[in-house]
XYZ file of C-alpha atoms in Angstrom:
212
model
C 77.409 171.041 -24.912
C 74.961 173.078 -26.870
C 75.196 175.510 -29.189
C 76.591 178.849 -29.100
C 73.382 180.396 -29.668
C 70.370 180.629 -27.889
C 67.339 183.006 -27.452
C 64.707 183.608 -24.670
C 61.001 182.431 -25.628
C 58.259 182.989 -24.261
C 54.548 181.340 -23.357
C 53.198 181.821 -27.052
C 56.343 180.089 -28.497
C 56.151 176.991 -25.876
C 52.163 176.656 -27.434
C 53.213 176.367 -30.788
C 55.275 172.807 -30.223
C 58.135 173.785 -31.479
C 59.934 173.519 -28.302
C 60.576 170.771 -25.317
C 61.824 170.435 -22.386
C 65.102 169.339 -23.527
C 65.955 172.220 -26.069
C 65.835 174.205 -22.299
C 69.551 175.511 -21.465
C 71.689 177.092 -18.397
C 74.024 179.296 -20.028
C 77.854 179.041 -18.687
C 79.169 182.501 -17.571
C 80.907 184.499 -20.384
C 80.699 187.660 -22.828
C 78.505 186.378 -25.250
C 75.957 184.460 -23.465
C 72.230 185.877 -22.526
C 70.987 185.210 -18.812
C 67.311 184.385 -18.570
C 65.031 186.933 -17.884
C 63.857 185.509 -14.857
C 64.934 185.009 -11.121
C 67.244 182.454 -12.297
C 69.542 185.374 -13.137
C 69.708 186.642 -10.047
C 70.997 183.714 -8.762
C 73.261 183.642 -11.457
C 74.948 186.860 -10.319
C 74.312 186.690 -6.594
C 76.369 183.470 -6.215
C 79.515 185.209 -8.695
C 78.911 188.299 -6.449
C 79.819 185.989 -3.308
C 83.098 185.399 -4.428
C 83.799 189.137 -5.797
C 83.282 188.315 -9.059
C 80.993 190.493 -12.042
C 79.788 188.772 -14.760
C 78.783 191.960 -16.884
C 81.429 194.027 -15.665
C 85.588 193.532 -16.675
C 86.573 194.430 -12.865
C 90.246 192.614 -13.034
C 92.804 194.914 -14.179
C 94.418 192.013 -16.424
C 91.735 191.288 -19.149
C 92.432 187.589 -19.246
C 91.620 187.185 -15.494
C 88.380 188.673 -16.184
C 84.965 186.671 -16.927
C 84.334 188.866 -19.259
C 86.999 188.069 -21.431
C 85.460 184.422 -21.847
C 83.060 183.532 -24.370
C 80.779 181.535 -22.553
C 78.857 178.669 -23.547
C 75.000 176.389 -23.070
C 74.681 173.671 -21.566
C 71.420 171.114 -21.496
C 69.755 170.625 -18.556
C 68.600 167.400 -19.986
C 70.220 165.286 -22.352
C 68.557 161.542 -23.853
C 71.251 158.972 -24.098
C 71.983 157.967 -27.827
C 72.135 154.593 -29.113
C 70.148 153.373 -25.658
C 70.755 149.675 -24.818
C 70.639 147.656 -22.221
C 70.401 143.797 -21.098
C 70.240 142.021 -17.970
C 73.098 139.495 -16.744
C 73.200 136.659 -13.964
C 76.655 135.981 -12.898
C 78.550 133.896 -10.087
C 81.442 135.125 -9.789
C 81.691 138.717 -8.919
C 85.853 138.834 -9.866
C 84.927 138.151 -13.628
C 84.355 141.040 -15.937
C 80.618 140.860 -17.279
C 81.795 142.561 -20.608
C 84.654 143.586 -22.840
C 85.686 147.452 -22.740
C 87.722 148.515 -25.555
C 91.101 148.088 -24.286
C 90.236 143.995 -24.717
C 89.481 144.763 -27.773
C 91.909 146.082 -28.661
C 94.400 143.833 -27.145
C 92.380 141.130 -29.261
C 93.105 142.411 -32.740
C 97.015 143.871 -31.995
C 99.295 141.543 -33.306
C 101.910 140.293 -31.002
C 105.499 140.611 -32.436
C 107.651 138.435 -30.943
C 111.430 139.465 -29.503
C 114.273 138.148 -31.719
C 117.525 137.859 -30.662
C 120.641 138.145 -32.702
C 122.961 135.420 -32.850
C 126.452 138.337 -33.349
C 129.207 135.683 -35.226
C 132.233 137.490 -33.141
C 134.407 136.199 -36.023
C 132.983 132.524 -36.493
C 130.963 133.502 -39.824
C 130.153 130.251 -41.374
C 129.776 128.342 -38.695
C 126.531 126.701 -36.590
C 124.650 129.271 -34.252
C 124.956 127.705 -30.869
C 121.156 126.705 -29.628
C 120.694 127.485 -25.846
C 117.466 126.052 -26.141
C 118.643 122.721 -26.991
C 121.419 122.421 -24.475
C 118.801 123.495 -22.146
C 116.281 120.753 -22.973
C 119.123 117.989 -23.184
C 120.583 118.915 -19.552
C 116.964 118.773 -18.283
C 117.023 115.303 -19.862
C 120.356 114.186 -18.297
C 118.541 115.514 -15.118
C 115.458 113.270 -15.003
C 116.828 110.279 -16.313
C 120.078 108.864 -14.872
C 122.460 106.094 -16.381
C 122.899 104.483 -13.023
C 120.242 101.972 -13.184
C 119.892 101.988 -9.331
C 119.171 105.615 -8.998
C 114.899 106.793 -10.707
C 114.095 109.671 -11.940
C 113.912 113.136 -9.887
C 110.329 113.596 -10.350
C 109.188 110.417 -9.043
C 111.274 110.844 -5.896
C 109.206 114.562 -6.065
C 105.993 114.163 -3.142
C 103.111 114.358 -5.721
C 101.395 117.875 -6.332
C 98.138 118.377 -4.330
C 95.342 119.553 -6.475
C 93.050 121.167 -5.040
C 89.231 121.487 -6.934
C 87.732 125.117 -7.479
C 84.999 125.913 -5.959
C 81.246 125.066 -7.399
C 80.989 128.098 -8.395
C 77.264 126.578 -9.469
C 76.236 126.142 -6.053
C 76.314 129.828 -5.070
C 73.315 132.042 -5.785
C 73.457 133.841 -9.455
C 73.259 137.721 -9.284
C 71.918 140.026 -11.509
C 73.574 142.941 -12.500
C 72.297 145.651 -15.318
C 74.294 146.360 -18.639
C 74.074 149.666 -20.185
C 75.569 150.837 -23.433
C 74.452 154.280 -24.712
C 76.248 157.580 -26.619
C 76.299 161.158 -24.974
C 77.617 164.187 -26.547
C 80.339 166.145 -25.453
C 80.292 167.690 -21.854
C 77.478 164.838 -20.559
C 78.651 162.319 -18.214
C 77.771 158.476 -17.931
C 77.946 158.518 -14.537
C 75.276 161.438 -14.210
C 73.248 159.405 -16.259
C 73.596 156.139 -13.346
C 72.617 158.918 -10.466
C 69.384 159.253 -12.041
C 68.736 155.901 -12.653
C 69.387 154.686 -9.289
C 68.503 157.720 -7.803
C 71.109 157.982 -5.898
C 74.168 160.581 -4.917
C 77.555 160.203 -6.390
C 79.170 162.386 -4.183
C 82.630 160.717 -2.489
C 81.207 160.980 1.205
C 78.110 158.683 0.256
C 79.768 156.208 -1.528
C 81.932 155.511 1.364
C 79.017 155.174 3.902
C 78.111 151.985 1.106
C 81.317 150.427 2.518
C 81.007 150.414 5.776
């Protein structure tokens, strides 16, 4: 968002350089805001005066309600991403992530602290903790290998496990896709930034025409 202040210029200050296109601002509605002295305040107030609202008059008889009671604010009408990069990718498999957001990373450098359970005495203090795990492993032991010589072992007697090979994922035809990585300021949104790369509307209705 821009700053609180701003000013009108005119023809002679646009000559002297000091000014481009992106230091141009639409104010958001409040008290302490200036409208341009142009037509583009009359749209300003002929779309508030649609919906029965004034934005230089306090016409709600609770102050808060009223427009006036808000400051107001700028905001660019063009903003340069910061910290620009970008890089292009061939890929296979489209179910693969191309790139690591920051949740992975995060997940990456969290150590993982592992449960441990306590082993209560109930009065036998002194004496061995009993190991589940063990028992575990030697019944699974008893289990695959009999003493009855005529009898094998369970997991030959299993029908063997079919394996079945993934699929080349080499043989399929590599997309491309486009990385981006850039900084914007508060109040500017990434995916404003993709509509006017791709030229293309983000509303809800055309994104679902994509799918059909």
């Amino acid at each position: 968002m821009a700053s609180a202040f701003s000013q009108v210029i005119t023809a002679s200050d646009i000559s002297t350089g000091n000014y481009t296109i992106e230091d141009v601002v639409l104010p958001m509605p409040g008290s302490r805001i200036i409208y341009p002295m142009n037509e583009v305040a009359d749209i300003y107030h002929d779309m508030a005066k649609k919906d029965g609202i004034s934005l230089t008059e306090s016409v709600h008889n609770i102050k808060e309600f009223s427009i006036t009671s808000m400051t107001g604010s700028y905001r660019r009408v063009f903003q340069k991403p910061i910290n620009f990069q970008w890089d292009l990718l061939l890929y296979t498999d489209g179910n693969l992530a191309l790139s690591e957001t920051d949740i992975d990373k995060i997940a990456k450098t969290k150590p993982v602290n592992p449960v441990k359970e306590e082993n209560p005495t109930n009065g036998t203090e002194g004496e061995e903790p009993f190991n589940h795990l063990e028992q575990l492993e030697s019944f699974e032991d008893e289990k695959k290998f009999s003493t009855n010589d005529n009898e094998v072992e369970d997991s030959r007697e299993a029908e063997p496990t079919q394996v079945h090979s993934p699929p080349d994922l080499n043989s399929q035809e590599p997309q491309k896709a486009l990385k981006l990585a850039f900084t914007l300021p508060a109040s500017c949104y990434a995916t404003m930034a993709i509509r006017e790369l791709l030229k293309t509307s983000t509303s809800v209705a055309f994104h679902k025409t994509l799918n059909q």
